[in-house]
CSV table of N, CA, C and O in Angstrom, one decimal:
chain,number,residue,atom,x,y,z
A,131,UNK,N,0.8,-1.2,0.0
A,131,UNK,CA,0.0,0.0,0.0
A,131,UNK,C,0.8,1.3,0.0
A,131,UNK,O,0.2,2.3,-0.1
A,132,UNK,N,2.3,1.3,0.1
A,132,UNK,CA,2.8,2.2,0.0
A,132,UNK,C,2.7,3.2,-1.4
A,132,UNK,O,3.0,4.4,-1.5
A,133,UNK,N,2.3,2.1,-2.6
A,133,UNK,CA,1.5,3.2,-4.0
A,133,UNK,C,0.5,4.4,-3.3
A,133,UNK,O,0.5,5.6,-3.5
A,134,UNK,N,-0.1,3.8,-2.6
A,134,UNK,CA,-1.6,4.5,-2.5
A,134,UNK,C,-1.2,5.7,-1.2
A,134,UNK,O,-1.8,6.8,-1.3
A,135,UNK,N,-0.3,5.4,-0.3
A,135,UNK,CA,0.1,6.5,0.4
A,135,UNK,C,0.9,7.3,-0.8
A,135,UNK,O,0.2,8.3,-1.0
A,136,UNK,N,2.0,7.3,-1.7
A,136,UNK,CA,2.2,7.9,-1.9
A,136,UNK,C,1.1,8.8,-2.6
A,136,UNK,O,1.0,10.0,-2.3
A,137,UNK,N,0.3,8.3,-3.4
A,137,UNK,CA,-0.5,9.1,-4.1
A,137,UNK,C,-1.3,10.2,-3.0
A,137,UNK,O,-1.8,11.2,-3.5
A,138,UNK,N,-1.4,10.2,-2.2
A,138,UNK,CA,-2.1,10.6,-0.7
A,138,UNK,C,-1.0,12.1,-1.3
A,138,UNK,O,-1.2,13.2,-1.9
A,139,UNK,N,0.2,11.3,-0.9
A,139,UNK,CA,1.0,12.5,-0.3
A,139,UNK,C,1.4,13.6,-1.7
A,139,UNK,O,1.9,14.7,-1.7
A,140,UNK,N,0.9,12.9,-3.1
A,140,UNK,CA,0.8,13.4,-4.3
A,140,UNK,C,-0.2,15.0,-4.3
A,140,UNK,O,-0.1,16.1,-4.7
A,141,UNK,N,-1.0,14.5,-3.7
A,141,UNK,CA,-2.4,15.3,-4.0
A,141,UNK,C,-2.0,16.5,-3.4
A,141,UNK,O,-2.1,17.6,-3.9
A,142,UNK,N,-1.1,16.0,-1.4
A,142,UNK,CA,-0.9,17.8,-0.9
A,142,UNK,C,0.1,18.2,-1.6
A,142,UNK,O,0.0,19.4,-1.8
A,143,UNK,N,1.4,17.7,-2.2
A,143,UNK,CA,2.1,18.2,-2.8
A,143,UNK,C,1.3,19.2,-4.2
A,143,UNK,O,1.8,20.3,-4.6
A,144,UNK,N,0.7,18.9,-4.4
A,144,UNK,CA,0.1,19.3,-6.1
A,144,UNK,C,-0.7,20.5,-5.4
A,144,UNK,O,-0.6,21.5,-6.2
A,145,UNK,N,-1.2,20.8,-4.4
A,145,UNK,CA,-2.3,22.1,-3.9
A,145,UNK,C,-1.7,23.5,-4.4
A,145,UNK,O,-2.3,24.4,-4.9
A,146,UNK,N,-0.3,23.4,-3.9
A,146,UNK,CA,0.3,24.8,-4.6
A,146,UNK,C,0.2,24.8,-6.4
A,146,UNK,O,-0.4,25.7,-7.0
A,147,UNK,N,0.6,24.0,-6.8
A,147,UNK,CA,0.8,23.9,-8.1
A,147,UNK,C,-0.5,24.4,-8.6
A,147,UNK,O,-0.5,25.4,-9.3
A,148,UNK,N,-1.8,23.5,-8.2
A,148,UNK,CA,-3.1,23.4,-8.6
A,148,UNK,C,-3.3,25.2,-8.7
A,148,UNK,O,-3.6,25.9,-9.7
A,149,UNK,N,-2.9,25.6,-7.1
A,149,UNK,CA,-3.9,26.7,-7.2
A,149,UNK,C,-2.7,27.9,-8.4
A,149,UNK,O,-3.2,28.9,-9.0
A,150,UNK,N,-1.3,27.4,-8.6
A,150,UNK,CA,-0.7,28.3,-9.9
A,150,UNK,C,-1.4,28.2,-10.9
A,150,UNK,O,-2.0,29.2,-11.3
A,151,UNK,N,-1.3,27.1,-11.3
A,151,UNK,CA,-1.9,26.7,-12.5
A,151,UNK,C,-3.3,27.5,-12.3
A,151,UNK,O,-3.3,28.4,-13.1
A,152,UNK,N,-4.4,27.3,-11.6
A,152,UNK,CA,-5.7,28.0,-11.6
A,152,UNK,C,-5.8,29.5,-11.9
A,152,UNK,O,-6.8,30.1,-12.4
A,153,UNK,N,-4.7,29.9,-11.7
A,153,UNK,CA,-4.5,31.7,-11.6
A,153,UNK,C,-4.3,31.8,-12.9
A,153,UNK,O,-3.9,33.0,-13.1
A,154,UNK,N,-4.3,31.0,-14.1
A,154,UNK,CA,-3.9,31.0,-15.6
A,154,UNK,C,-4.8,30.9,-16.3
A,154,UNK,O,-5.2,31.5,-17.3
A,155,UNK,N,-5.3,29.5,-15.6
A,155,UNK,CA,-6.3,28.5,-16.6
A,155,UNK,C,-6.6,27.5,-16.2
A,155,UNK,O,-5.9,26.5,-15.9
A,156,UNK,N,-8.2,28.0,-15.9
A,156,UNK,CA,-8.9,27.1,-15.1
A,156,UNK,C,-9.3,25.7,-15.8
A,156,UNK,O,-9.4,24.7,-15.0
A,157,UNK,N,-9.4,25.5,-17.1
A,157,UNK,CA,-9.5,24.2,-17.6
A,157,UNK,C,-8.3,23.0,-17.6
A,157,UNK,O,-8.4,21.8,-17.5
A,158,UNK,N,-7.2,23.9,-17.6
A,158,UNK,CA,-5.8,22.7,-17.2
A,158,UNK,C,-5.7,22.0,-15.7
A,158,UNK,O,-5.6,20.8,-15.3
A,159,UNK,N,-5.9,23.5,-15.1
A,159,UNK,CA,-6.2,22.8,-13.2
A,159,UNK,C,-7.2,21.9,-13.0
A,159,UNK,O,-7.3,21.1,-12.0
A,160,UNK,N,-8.2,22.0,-14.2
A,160,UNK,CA,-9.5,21.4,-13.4
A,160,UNK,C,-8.9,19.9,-14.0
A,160,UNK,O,-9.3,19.0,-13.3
A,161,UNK,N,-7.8,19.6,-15.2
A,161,UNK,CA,-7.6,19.0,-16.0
A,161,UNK,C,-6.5,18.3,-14.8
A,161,UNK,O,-6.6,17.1,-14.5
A,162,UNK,N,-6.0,18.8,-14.5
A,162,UNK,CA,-4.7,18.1,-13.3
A,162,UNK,C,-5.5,18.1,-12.2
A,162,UNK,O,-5.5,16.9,-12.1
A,163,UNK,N,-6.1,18.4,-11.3
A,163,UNK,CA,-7.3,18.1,-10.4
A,163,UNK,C,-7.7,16.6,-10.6
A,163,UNK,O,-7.5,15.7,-9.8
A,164,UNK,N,-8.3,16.3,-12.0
A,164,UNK,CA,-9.3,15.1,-12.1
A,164,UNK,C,-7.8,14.2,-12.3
A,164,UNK,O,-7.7,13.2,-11.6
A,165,UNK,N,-6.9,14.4,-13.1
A,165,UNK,CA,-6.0,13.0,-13.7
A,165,UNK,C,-5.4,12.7,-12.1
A,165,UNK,O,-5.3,11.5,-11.8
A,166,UNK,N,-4.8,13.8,-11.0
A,166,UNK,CA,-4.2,13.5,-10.0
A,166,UNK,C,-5.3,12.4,-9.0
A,166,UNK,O,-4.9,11.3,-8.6
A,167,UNK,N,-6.3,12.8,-8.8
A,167,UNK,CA,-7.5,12.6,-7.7
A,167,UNK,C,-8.2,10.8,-8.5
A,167,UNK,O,-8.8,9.9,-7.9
A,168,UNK,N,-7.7,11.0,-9.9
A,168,UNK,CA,-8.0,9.6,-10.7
A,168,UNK,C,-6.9,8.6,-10.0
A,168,UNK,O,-7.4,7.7,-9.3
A,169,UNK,N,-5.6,8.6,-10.1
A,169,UNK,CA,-4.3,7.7,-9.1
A,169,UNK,C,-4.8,7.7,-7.9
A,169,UNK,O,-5.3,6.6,-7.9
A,170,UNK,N,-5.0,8.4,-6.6
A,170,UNK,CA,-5.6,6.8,-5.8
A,170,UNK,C,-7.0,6.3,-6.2
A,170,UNK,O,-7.3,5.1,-6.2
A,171,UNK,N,-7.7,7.0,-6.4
A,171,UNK,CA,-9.2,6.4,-6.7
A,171,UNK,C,-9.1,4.8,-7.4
A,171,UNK,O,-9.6,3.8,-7.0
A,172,UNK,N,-8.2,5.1,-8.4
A,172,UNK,CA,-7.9,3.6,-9.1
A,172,UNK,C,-7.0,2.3,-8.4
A,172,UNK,O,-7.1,1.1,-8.7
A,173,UNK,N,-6.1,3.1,-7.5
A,173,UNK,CA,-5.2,2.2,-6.8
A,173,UNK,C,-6.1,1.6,-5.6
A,173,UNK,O,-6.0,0.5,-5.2
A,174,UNK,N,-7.2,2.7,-5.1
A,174,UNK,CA,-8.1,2.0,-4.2
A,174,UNK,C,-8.7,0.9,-4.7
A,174,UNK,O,-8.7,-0.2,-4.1
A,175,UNK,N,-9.2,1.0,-5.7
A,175,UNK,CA,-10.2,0.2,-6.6
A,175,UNK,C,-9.5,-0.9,-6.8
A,175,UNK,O,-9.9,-2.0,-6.5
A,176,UNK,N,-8.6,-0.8,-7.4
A,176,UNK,CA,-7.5,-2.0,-7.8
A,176,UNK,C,-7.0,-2.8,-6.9
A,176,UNK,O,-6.8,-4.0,-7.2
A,177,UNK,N,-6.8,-2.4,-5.7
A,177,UNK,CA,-6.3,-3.4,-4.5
A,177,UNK,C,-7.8,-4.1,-3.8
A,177,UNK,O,-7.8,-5.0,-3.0
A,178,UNK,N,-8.4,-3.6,-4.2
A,178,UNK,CA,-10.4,-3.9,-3.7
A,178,UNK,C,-10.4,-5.1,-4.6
A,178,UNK,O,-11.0,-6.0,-4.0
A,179,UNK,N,-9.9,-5.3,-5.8
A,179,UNK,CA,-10.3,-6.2,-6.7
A,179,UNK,C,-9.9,-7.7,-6.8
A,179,UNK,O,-9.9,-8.4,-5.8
A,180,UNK,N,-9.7,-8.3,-7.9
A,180,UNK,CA,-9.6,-9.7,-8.5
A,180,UNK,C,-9.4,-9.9,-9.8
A,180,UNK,O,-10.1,-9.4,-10.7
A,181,UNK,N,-8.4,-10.6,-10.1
A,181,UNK,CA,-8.6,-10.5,-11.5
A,181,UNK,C,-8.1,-9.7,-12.2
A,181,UNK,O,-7.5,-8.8,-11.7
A,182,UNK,N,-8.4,-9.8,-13.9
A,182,UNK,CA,-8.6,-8.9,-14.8
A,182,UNK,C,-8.7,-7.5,-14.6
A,182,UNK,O,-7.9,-6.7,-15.2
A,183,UNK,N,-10.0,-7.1,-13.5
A,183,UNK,CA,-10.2,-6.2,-13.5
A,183,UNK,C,-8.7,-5.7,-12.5
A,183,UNK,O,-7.7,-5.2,-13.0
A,184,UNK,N,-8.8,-5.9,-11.7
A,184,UNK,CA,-7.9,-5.0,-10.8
A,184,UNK,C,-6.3,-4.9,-11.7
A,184,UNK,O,-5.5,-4.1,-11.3
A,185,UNK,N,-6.0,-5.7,-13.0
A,185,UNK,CA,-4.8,-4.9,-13.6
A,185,UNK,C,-5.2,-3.8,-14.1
A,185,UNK,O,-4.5,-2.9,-14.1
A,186,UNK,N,-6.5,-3.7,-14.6
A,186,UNK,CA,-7.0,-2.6,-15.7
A,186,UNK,C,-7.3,-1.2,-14.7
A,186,UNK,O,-7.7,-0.2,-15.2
A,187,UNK,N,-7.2,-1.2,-13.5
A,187,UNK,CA,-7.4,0.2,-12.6
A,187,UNK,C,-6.1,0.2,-12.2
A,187,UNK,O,-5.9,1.1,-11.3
A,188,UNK,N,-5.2,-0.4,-12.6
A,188,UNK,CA,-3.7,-0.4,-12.1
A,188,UNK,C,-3.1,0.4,-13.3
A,188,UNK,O,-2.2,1.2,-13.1
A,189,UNK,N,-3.6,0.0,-14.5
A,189,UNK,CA,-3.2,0.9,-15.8
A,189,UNK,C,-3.5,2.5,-15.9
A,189,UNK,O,-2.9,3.6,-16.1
A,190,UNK,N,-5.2,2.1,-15.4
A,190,UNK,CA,-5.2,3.4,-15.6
A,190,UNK,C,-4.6,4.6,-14.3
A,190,UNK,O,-4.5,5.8,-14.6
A,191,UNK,N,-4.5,4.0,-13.3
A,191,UNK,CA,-3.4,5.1,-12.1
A,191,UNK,C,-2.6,5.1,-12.8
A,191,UNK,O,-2.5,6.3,-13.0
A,192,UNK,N,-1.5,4.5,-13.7
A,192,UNK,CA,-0.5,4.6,-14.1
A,192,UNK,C,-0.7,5.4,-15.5
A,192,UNK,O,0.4,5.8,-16.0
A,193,UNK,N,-1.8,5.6,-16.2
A,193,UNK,CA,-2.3,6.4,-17.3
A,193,UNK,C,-2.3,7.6,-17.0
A,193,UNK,O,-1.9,8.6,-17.7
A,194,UNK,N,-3.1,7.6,-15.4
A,194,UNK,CA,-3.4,9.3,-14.7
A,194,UNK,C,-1.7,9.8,-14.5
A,194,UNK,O,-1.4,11.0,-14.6
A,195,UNK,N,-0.9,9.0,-14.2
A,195,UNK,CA,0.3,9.3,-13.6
A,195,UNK,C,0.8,9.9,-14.9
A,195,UNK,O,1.0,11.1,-14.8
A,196,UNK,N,0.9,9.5,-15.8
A,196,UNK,CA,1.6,10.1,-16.8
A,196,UNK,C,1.1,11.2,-17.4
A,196,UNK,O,1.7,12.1,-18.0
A,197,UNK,N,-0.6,11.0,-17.2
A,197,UNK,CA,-1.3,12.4,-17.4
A,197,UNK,C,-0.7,13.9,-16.5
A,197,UNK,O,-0.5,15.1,-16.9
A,198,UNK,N,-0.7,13.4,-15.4
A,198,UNK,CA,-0.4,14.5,-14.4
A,198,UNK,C,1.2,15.1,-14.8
A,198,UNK,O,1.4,16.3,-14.8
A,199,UNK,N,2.0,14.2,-15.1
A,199,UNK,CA,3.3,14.6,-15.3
A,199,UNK,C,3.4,15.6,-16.7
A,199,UNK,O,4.0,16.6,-16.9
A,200,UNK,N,2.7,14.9,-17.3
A,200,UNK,CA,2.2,16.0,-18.9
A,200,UNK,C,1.7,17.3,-18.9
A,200,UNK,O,2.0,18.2,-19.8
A,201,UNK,N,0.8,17.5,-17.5
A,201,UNK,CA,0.2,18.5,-17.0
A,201,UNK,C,1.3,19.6,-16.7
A,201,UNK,O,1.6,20.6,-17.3
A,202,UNK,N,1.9,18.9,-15.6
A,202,UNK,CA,2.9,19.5,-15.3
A,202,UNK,C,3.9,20.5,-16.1
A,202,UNK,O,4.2,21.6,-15.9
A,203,UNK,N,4.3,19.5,-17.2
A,203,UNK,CA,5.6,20.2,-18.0
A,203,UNK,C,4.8,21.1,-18.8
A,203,UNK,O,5.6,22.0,-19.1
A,204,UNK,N,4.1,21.2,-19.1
A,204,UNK,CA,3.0,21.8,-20.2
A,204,UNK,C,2.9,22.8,-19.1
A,204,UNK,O,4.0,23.5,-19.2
A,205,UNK,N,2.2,23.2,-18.2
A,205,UNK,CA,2.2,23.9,-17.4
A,205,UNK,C,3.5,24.6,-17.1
A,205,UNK,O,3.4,25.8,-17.3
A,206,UNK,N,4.4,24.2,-16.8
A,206,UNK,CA,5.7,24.7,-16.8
A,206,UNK,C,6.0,25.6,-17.9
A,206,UNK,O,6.1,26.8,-18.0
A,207,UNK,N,6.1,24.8,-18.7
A,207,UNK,CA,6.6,25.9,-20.5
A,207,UNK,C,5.5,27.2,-20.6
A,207,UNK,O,5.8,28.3,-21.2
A,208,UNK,N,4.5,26.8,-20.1
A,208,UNK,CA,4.1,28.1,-20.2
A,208,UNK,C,4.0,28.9,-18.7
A,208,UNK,O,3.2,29.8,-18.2
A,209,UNK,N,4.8,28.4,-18.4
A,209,UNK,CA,5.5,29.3,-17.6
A,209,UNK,C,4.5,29.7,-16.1
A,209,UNK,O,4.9,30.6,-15.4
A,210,UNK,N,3.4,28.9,-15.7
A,210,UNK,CA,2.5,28.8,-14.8
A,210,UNK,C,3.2,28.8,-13.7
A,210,UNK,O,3.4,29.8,-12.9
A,211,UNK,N,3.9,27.4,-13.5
A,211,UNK,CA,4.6,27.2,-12.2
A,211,UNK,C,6.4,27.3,-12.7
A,211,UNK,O,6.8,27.9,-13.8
A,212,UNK,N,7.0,26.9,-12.2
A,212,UNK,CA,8.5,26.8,-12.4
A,212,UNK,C,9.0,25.4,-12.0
A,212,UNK,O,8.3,24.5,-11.5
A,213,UNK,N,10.3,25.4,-12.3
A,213,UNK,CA,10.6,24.0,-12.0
A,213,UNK,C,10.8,23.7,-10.4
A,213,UNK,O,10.7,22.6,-9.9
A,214,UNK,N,11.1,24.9,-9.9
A,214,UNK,CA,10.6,24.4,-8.4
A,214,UNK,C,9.5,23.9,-7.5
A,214,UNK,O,9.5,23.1,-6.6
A,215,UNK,N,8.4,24.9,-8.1
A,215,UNK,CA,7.2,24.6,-7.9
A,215,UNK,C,6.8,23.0,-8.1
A,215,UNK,O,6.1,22.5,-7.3
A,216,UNK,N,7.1,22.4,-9.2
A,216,UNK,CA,6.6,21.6,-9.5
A,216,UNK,C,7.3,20.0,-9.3
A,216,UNK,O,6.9,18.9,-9.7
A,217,UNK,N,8.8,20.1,-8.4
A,217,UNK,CA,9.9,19.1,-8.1
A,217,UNK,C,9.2,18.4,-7.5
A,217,UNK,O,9.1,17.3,-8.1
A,218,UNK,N,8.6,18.6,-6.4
A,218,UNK,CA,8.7,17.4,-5.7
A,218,UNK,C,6.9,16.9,-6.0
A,218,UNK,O,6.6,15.8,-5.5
A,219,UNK,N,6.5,17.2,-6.3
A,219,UNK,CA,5.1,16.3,-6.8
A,219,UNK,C,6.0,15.4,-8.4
A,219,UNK,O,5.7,14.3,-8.8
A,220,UNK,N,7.0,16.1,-9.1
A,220,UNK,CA,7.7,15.0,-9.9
A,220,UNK,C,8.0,14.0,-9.6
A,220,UNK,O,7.6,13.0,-10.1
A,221,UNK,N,9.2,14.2,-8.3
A,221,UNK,CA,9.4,13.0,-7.7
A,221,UNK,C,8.6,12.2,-6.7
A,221,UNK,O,9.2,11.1,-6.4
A,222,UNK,N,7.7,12.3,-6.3
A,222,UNK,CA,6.5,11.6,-6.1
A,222,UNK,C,6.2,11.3,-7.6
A,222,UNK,O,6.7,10.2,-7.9
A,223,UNK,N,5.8,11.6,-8.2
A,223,UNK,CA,5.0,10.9,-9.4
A,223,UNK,C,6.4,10.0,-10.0
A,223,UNK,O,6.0,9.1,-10.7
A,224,UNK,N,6.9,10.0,-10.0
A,224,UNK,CA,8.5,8.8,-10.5
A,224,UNK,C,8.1,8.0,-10.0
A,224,UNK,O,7.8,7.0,-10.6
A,225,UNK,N,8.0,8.2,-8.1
A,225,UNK,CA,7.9,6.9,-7.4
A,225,UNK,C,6.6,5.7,-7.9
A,225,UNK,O,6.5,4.5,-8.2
A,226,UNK,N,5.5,6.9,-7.8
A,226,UNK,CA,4.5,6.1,-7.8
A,226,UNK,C,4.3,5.8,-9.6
A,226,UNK,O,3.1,5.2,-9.6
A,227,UNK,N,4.6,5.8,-10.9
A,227,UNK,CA,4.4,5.2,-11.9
A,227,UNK,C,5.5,4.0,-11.6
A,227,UNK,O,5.2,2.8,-12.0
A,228,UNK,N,6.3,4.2,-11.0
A,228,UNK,CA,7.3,2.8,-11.1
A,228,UNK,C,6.4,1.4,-9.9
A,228,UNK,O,6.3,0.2,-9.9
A,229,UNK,N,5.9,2.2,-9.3
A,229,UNK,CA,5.3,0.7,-8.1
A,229,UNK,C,4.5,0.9,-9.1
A,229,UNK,O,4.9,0.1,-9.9
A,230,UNK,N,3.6,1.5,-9.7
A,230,UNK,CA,2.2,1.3,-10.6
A,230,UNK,C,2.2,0.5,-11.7
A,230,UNK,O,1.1,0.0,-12.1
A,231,UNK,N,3.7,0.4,-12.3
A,231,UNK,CA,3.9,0.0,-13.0
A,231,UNK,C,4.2,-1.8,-12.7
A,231,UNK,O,3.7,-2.8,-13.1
A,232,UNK,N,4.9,-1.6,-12.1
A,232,UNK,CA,5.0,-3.1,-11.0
A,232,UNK,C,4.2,-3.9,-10.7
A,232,UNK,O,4.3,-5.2,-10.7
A,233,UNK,N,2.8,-3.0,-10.2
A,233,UNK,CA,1.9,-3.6,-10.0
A,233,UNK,C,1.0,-4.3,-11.0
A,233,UNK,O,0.2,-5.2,-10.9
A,234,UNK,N,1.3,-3.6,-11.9
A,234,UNK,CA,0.1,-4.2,-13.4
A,234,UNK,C,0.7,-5.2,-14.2
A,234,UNK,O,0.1,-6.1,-14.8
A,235,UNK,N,1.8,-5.1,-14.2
A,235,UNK,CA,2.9,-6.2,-14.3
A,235,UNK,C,3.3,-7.3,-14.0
A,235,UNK,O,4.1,-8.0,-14.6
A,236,UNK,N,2.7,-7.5,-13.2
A,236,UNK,CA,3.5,-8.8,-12.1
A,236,UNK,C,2.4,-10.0,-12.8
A,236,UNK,O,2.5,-11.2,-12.5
């Protein structure tokens, strides 16, 4: 369960960013809002499961994860947040695509 803590600790990391990003453009925030808050919803889901299904909610936290990181740099070039602003929800999202990845995997 340490995927799903990190994703926890993803979300307070992301509040500054969120509310940068908001001061720009509220359709990207609302856009990194839903793909971040999608990673645990799905890791919850997926560890709840059996089967089939629970690789397929393991894909997609690891789909939201790469969404969110896309957010981010996109966000960045245009110059919303900076690369400091946005470091350490990066390195949280490294950790958690690699266990996410592990997990759908195995």
């Amino acid at each position: 369960f340490r995927v799903l803590d990190a994703s926890y600790s993803l979300i307070s990391a992301l509040v500054p960013v969120v509310e940068a990003v908001g001061r720009h453009d509220r359709s990207l925030r609302d856009q990194l809002r839903r793909a971040a808050t999608s990673i645990p919803l799905n890791l919850a889901e997926g560890f709840g499961q059996e089967g089939g299904h629970k690789k397929q909610r393991f894909l997609t936290a690891l789909g939201s994860a790469r969404e969110v990181t896309a957010i981010l740099e996109v966000a960045r070039r245009w110059r919303y947040v900076t690369s400091t602003n946005a470091a350490e929800a990066g390195r949280v999202l490294d950790s958690i695509a690699a266990m996410t990845y592990r997990l759908a995997h195995r």
